[in-house]
mmCIF file of C-alpha atoms in Angstrom:
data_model
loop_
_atom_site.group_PDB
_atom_site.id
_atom_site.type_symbol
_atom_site.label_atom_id
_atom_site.label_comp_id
_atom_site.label_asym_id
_atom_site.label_seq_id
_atom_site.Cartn_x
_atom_site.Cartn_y
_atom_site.Cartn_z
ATOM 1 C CA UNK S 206 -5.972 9.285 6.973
ATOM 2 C CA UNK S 207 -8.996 7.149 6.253
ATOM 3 C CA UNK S 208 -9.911 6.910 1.895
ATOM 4 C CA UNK S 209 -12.951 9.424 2.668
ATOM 5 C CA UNK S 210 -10.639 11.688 4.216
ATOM 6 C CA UNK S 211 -8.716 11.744 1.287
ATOM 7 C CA UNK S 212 -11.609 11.962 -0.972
ATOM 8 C CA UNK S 213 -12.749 15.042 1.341
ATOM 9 C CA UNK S 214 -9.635 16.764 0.272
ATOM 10 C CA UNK S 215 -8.895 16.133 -3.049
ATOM 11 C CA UNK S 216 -12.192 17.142 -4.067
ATOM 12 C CA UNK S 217 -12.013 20.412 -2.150
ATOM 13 C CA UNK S 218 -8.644 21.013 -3.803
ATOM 14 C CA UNK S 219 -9.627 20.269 -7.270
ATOM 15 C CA UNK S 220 -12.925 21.212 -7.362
ATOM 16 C CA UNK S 221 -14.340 17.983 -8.641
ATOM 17 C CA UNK S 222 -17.568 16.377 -6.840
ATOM 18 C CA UNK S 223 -16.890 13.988 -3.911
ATOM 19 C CA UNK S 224 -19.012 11.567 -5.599
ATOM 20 C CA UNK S 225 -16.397 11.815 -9.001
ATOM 21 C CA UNK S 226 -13.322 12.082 -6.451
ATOM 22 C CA UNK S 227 -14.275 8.870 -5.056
ATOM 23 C CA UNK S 228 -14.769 6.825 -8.040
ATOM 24 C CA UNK S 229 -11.368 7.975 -9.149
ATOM 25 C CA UNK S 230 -9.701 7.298 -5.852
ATOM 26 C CA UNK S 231 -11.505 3.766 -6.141
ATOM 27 C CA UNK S 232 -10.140 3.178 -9.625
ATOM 28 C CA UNK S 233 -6.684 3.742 -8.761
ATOM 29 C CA UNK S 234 -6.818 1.105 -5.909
ATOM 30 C CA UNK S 235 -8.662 -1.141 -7.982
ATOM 31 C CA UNK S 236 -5.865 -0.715 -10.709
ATOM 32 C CA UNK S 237 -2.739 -0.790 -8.300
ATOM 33 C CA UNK S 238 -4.389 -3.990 -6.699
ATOM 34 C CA UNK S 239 -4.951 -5.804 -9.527
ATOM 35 C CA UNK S 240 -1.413 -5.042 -10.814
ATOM 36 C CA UNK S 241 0.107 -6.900 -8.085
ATOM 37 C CA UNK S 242 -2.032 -9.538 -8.667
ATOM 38 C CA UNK S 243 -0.682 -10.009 -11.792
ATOM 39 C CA UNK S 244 2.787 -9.699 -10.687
ATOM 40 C CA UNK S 245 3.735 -6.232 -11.663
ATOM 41 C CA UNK S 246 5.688 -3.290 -9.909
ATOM 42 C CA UNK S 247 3.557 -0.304 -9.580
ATOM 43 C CA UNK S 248 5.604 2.854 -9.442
ATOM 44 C CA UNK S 249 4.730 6.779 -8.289
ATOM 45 C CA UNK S 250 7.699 8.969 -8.900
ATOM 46 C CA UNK S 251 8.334 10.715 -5.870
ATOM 47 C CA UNK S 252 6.131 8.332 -3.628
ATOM 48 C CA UNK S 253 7.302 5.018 -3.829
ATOM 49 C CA UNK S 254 6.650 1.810 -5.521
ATOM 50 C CA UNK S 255 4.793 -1.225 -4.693
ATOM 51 C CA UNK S 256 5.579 -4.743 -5.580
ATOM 52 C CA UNK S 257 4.777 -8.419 -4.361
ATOM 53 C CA UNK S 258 7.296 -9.924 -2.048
ATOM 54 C CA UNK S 259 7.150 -14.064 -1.211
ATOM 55 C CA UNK S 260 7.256 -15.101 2.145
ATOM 56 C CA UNK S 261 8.690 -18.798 2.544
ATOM 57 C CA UNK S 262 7.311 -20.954 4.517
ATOM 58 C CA UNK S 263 8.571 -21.193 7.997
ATOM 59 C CA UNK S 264 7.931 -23.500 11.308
ATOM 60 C CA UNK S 265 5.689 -21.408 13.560
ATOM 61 C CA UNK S 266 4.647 -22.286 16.743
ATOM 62 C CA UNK S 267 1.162 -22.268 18.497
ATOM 63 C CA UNK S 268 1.302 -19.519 21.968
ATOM 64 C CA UNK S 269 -1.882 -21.462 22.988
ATOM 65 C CA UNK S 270 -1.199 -24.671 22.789
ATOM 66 C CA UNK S 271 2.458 -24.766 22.050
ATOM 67 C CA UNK S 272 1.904 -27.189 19.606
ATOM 68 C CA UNK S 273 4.555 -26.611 15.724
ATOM 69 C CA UNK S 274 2.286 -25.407 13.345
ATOM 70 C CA UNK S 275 3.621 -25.095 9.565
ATOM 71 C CA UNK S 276 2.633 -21.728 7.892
ATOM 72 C CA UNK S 277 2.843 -22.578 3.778
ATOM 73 C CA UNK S 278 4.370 -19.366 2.235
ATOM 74 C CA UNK S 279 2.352 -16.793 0.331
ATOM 75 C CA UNK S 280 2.512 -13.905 -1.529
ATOM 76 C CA UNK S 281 2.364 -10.183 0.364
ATOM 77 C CA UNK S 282 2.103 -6.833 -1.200
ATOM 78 C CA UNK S 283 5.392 -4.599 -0.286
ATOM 79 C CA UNK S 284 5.719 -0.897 -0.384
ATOM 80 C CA UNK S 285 8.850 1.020 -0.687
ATOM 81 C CA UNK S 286 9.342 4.807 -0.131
ATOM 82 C CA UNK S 287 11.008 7.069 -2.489
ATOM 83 C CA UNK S 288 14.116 8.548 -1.638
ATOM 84 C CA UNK S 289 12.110 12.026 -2.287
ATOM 85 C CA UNK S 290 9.653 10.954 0.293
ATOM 86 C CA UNK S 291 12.092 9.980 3.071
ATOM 87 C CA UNK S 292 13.668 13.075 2.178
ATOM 88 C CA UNK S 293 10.386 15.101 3.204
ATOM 89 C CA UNK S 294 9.525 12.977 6.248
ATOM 90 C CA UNK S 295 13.153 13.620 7.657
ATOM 91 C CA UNK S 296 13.257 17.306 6.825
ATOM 92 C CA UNK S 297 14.778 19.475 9.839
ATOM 93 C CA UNK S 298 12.421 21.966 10.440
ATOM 94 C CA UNK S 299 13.663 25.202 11.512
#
């Protein structure tokens, strides 16, 4: 599901213009993003949570060249499921 996808359907559901829809949509990324920027754990009750995790750095190597190549660590975004939504996405259905 692309973010104008979701845009299509939330605004059907609700009512609200696409044009509204979208700047909401927008302002939620914006706001999750620049949570984890600052550090924080973002959590949605029966979604999930999101949180930065630190890679270390590690000895890679080149497939080209086969030359060692040192990747520095860095800092990656990291989402979690709620139990709620592993629930739902391992539901038998009948």
């Amino acid at each position: 599901m692309t973010k104008a996808e979701l845009v299509e359907i939330i605004s059907q559901e609700t009512g609200v213009s696409k044009k509204d829809t979208g700047i909401i949509v927008n302002l939620i990324m914006e706001n999750i993003g620049q949570a984890l920027v600052q550090g924080d754990k973002v959590e949605v009750r029966g979604f999930g949570s999101f949180k930065v995790k630190t890679r270390n750095s590690r000895l890679a190597r080149n497939p080209r060249t086969g030359d060692s190549v040192d990747v520095p660590a860095k800092r990656v975004p990291y989402f979690k499921a709620s139990n709620d939504l592993k629930e739902r996405l391992n539901k038998k259905e009948d």
